[in-house]
């Protein structure tokens, strides 16, 4: 391992606080390391992290916007649904009323028809009865005349 | 060491010994660079593996990297503010990652396996040069941030809220890097020494709680250094009106 000793001659004393050319060289080394790490580590990793942060915030904003849109659409649809329900209710009511009306009308016409028929029948019966009565009266008269003639003929 | 009946090969204490590399007439602490290269290599390997295929749905190591990124961004944003943190995030983040990897690597990797002719491998942050280098970088960053954003009005900071503060503010410019560097250096070195002494005395089990405490301190020190660095830079950028 003696190759590590670049020169054997005139080795200084050493000591804890031995400041020498190590200092500026180490400073240069740290500065070089700064530039190296800047291009190898800080810039690429920073770019990735900040890109991701940007991506997340835009996605979040996007999602928020979409959520708003969804809520607006939902409200609109609810409104439409309520309108449709009201329309359906109204249609049902109308139909029920119409059915009721038709039913009443039908009942009324049928009742009137029946009444008319009954009246007609009653009148016919009356007329026939009267006719029959008058015929009967005629017959009674005839018979009584005949009876009287017979009685007169007998006596 | 002669007082003890036996010595363990992994339980020797060395303080202040360095593996010297000499370039021209400049001296370098070789062991600091060797361990920092290994640790930086591990960090870069992790980053390369994790960023090989970045996806919007993270997988595997990408999760860890994103967690780290998020953590560091929050740290920088809290201290520097929404307006300017982006430009400073790489610097703050690199400080945190480098210190954290150094501290934990220094505590977790069995460096004694690698024999060095002189000195020993360990956390790069246990060497005063590393911490002073980073603390001075933070000071430079602070002045650069303030002067580039506010020009000479940056120096109004020294007389606010009242000019009486001027000497204290000037002293503060020196104490900031001093406290930053010595806090980190002292904590990490003290942790290594405490663990070393305990391992030397009782090689089994007893050092474990101190080692765990050391891991905790190491993480906290990385956080403190990065947070203070971000705070100083944020202070330099702060608008007073």
Coordinates of C-alpha atoms in Angstrom, one line a residue, chain B residues 60-236:
Chain B
X60 CA -38.0 1.3 -5.7
X61 CA -35.1 3.7 -5.2
X62 CA -37.0 6.5 -6.9
X63 CA -39.2 6.6 -3.8
X64 CA -36.2 7.2 -1.5
X65 CA -34.8 9.9 -3.8
X66 CA -38.2 11.6 -4.0
X67 CA -38.5 11.5 -0.2
X68 CA -35.0 13.0 0.1
X69 CA -35.8 15.7 -2.5
X70 CA -39.0 16.6 -0.7
X71 CA -37.3 16.7 2.6
X72 CA -34.5 19.0 1.3
X73 CA -37.0 21.2 -0.5
X74 CA -39.0 21.7 2.7
X75 CA -35.8 22.5 4.5
X76 CA -34.6 25.0 1.9
X77 CA -38.1 26.5 1.5
X78 CA -38.6 27.0 5.2
X79 CA -35.4 28.8 5.7
X80 CA -34.9 30.7 2.4
X81 CA -38.5 31.4 1.5
X82 CA -40.8 30.6 -1.4
X83 CA -39.2 33.2 -3.8
X84 CA -35.5 32.2 -3.9
X85 CA -35.3 28.6 -2.6
X86 CA -35.1 27.0 -6.0
X87 CA -31.7 28.4 -6.9
X88 CA -30.2 27.4 -3.5
X89 CA -31.8 23.9 -3.1
X90 CA -28.9 22.1 -4.9
X91 CA -26.3 23.7 -2.7
X92 CA -28.2 23.2 0.5
X93 CA -29.2 19.7 -0.5
X94 CA -25.6 18.7 -1.5
X95 CA -24.3 20.0 1.8
X96 CA -26.8 17.9 3.6
X97 CA -26.3 14.8 1.5
X98 CA -22.5 15.0 1.6
X99 CA -22.4 15.6 5.4
X100 CA -25.0 12.9 6.1
X101 CA -23.2 10.3 3.8
X102 CA -19.9 11.2 5.3
X103 CA -21.1 11.0 8.9
X104 CA -23.0 7.8 8.5
X105 CA -20.4 6.3 6.2
X106 CA -17.7 7.1 8.8
X107 CA -19.7 5.4 11.5
X108 CA -21.0 2.4 9.6
X109 CA -18.2 1.3 7.2
X110 CA -15.5 -0.8 8.8
X111 CA -12.6 1.4 7.6
X112 CA -10.0 -0.5 9.6
X113 CA -10.2 -3.2 7.0
X114 CA -8.3 -0.9 4.7
X115 CA -4.7 -0.6 6.0
X116 CA -3.1 2.7 5.2
X117 CA 0.7 3.4 5.7
X118 CA -0.1 6.4 7.7
X119 CA -3.3 7.7 9.3
X120 CA -6.6 6.0 9.1
X121 CA -9.8 6.2 7.0
X122 CA -12.9 7.6 8.6
X123 CA -15.6 10.2 8.2
X124 CA -14.3 13.0 5.9
X125 CA -16.2 15.4 8.2
X126 CA -13.9 14.5 11.1
X127 CA -11.2 16.5 9.4
X128 CA -11.1 20.2 10.1
X129 CA -10.3 21.0 6.5
X130 CA -13.5 19.5 5.2
X131 CA -15.7 21.4 7.6
X132 CA -13.9 24.7 7.2
X133 CA -14.1 24.3 3.5
X134 CA -17.9 23.8 3.6
X135 CA -18.4 26.6 6.2
X136 CA -16.4 29.0 4.0
X137 CA -18.5 28.0 1.0
X138 CA -21.6 28.8 3.0
X139 CA -20.2 32.2 3.8
X140 CA -19.3 32.8 0.2
X141 CA -22.8 31.7 -0.8
X142 CA -24.3 34.1 1.7
X143 CA -22.4 37.1 0.4
X144 CA -23.0 36.1 -3.2
X145 CA -26.7 35.6 -2.6
X146 CA -27.0 39.0 -0.8
X147 CA -24.9 41.0 -3.2
X148 CA -26.4 39.6 -6.3
X149 CA -29.9 40.2 -5.2
X150 CA -29.5 43.5 -3.4
X151 CA -26.3 45.0 -4.6
X152 CA -24.6 47.3 -2.1
X153 CA -27.9 47.7 -0.2
X154 CA -27.0 44.3 1.2
X155 CA -24.7 46.0 3.7
X156 CA -27.7 47.8 5.2
X157 CA -28.2 44.6 7.0
X158 CA -25.3 45.6 9.2
X159 CA -27.0 48.7 10.6
X160 CA -30.4 47.3 11.1
X161 CA -32.3 47.7 13.2
X162 CA -29.9 50.2 14.7
X163 CA -26.2 51.2 13.8
X164 CA -25.2 50.0 17.3
X165 CA -25.4 46.5 15.9
X166 CA -22.6 47.1 13.4
X167 CA -19.7 45.7 15.4
X168 CA -21.7 42.7 16.4
X169 CA -22.9 42.0 12.9
X170 CA -19.3 42.2 11.7
X171 CA -18.1 39.8 14.3
X172 CA -21.0 37.5 13.4
X173 CA -19.6 37.2 9.9
X174 CA -16.5 35.5 11.4
X175 CA -18.3 33.5 14.1
X176 CA -20.7 32.0 11.6
X177 CA -18.2 29.9 9.6
X178 CA -16.2 29.3 12.8
X179 CA -19.2 27.8 14.7
X180 CA -20.5 25.9 11.6
X181 CA -17.1 24.2 11.0
X182 CA -16.2 23.5 14.6
X183 CA -19.6 22.2 15.6
X184 CA -19.6 19.6 12.8
X185 CA -15.9 18.7 13.2
X186 CA -16.1 18.5 17.0
X187 CA -19.2 16.4 17.1
X188 CA -18.0 13.9 14.5
X189 CA -14.5 13.6 15.9
X190 CA -15.8 13.3 19.4
X191 CA -18.2 10.6 18.4
X192 CA -15.4 8.7 16.7
X193 CA -13.1 9.1 19.7
X194 CA -15.8 8.1 22.2
X195 CA -16.6 4.9 20.2
X196 CA -12.9 4.2 19.7
X197 CA -12.2 4.5 23.4
X198 CA -15.1 2.3 24.4
X199 CA -14.2 -0.3 21.8
X200 CA -10.6 -0.2 23.1
X201 CA -11.8 -0.7 26.7
X202 CA -14.8 -3.1 26.2
X203 CA -14.9 -4.5 22.7
X204 CA -18.3 -6.1 23.0
X205 CA -21.9 -4.8 23.3
X206 CA -21.0 -1.8 25.6
X207 CA -20.0 0.5 22.7
X208 CA -23.3 -0.2 20.9
X209 CA -25.5 2.5 22.7
X210 CA -22.8 5.1 22.0
X211 CA -22.6 4.0 18.4
X212 CA -26.3 4.4 18.1
X213 CA -26.1 7.8 19.7
X214 CA -23.3 8.6 17.3
X215 CA -25.6 7.7 14.3
X216 CA -28.3 10.0 15.8
X217 CA -25.8 12.8 16.3
X218 CA -24.4 12.4 12.9
X219 CA -27.8 12.7 11.2
X220 CA -28.7 15.7 13.5
X221 CA -25.4 17.4 12.6
X222 CA -26.1 17.1 8.9
X223 CA -29.5 18.6 9.4
X224 CA -28.1 21.4 11.6
X225 CA -25.4 22.3 9.1
X226 CA -27.8 22.3 6.2
X227 CA -30.5 24.3 8.1
X228 CA -28.0 26.9 9.3
X229 CA -26.5 27.3 5.8
X230 CA -30.0 27.8 4.4
X231 CA -30.8 30.2 7.2
X232 CA -27.7 32.3 6.6
X233 CA -28.4 32.4 2.9
X234 CA -32.0 33.3 3.6
X235 CA -30.8 36.1 5.8
X236 CA -28.7 37.4 3.1

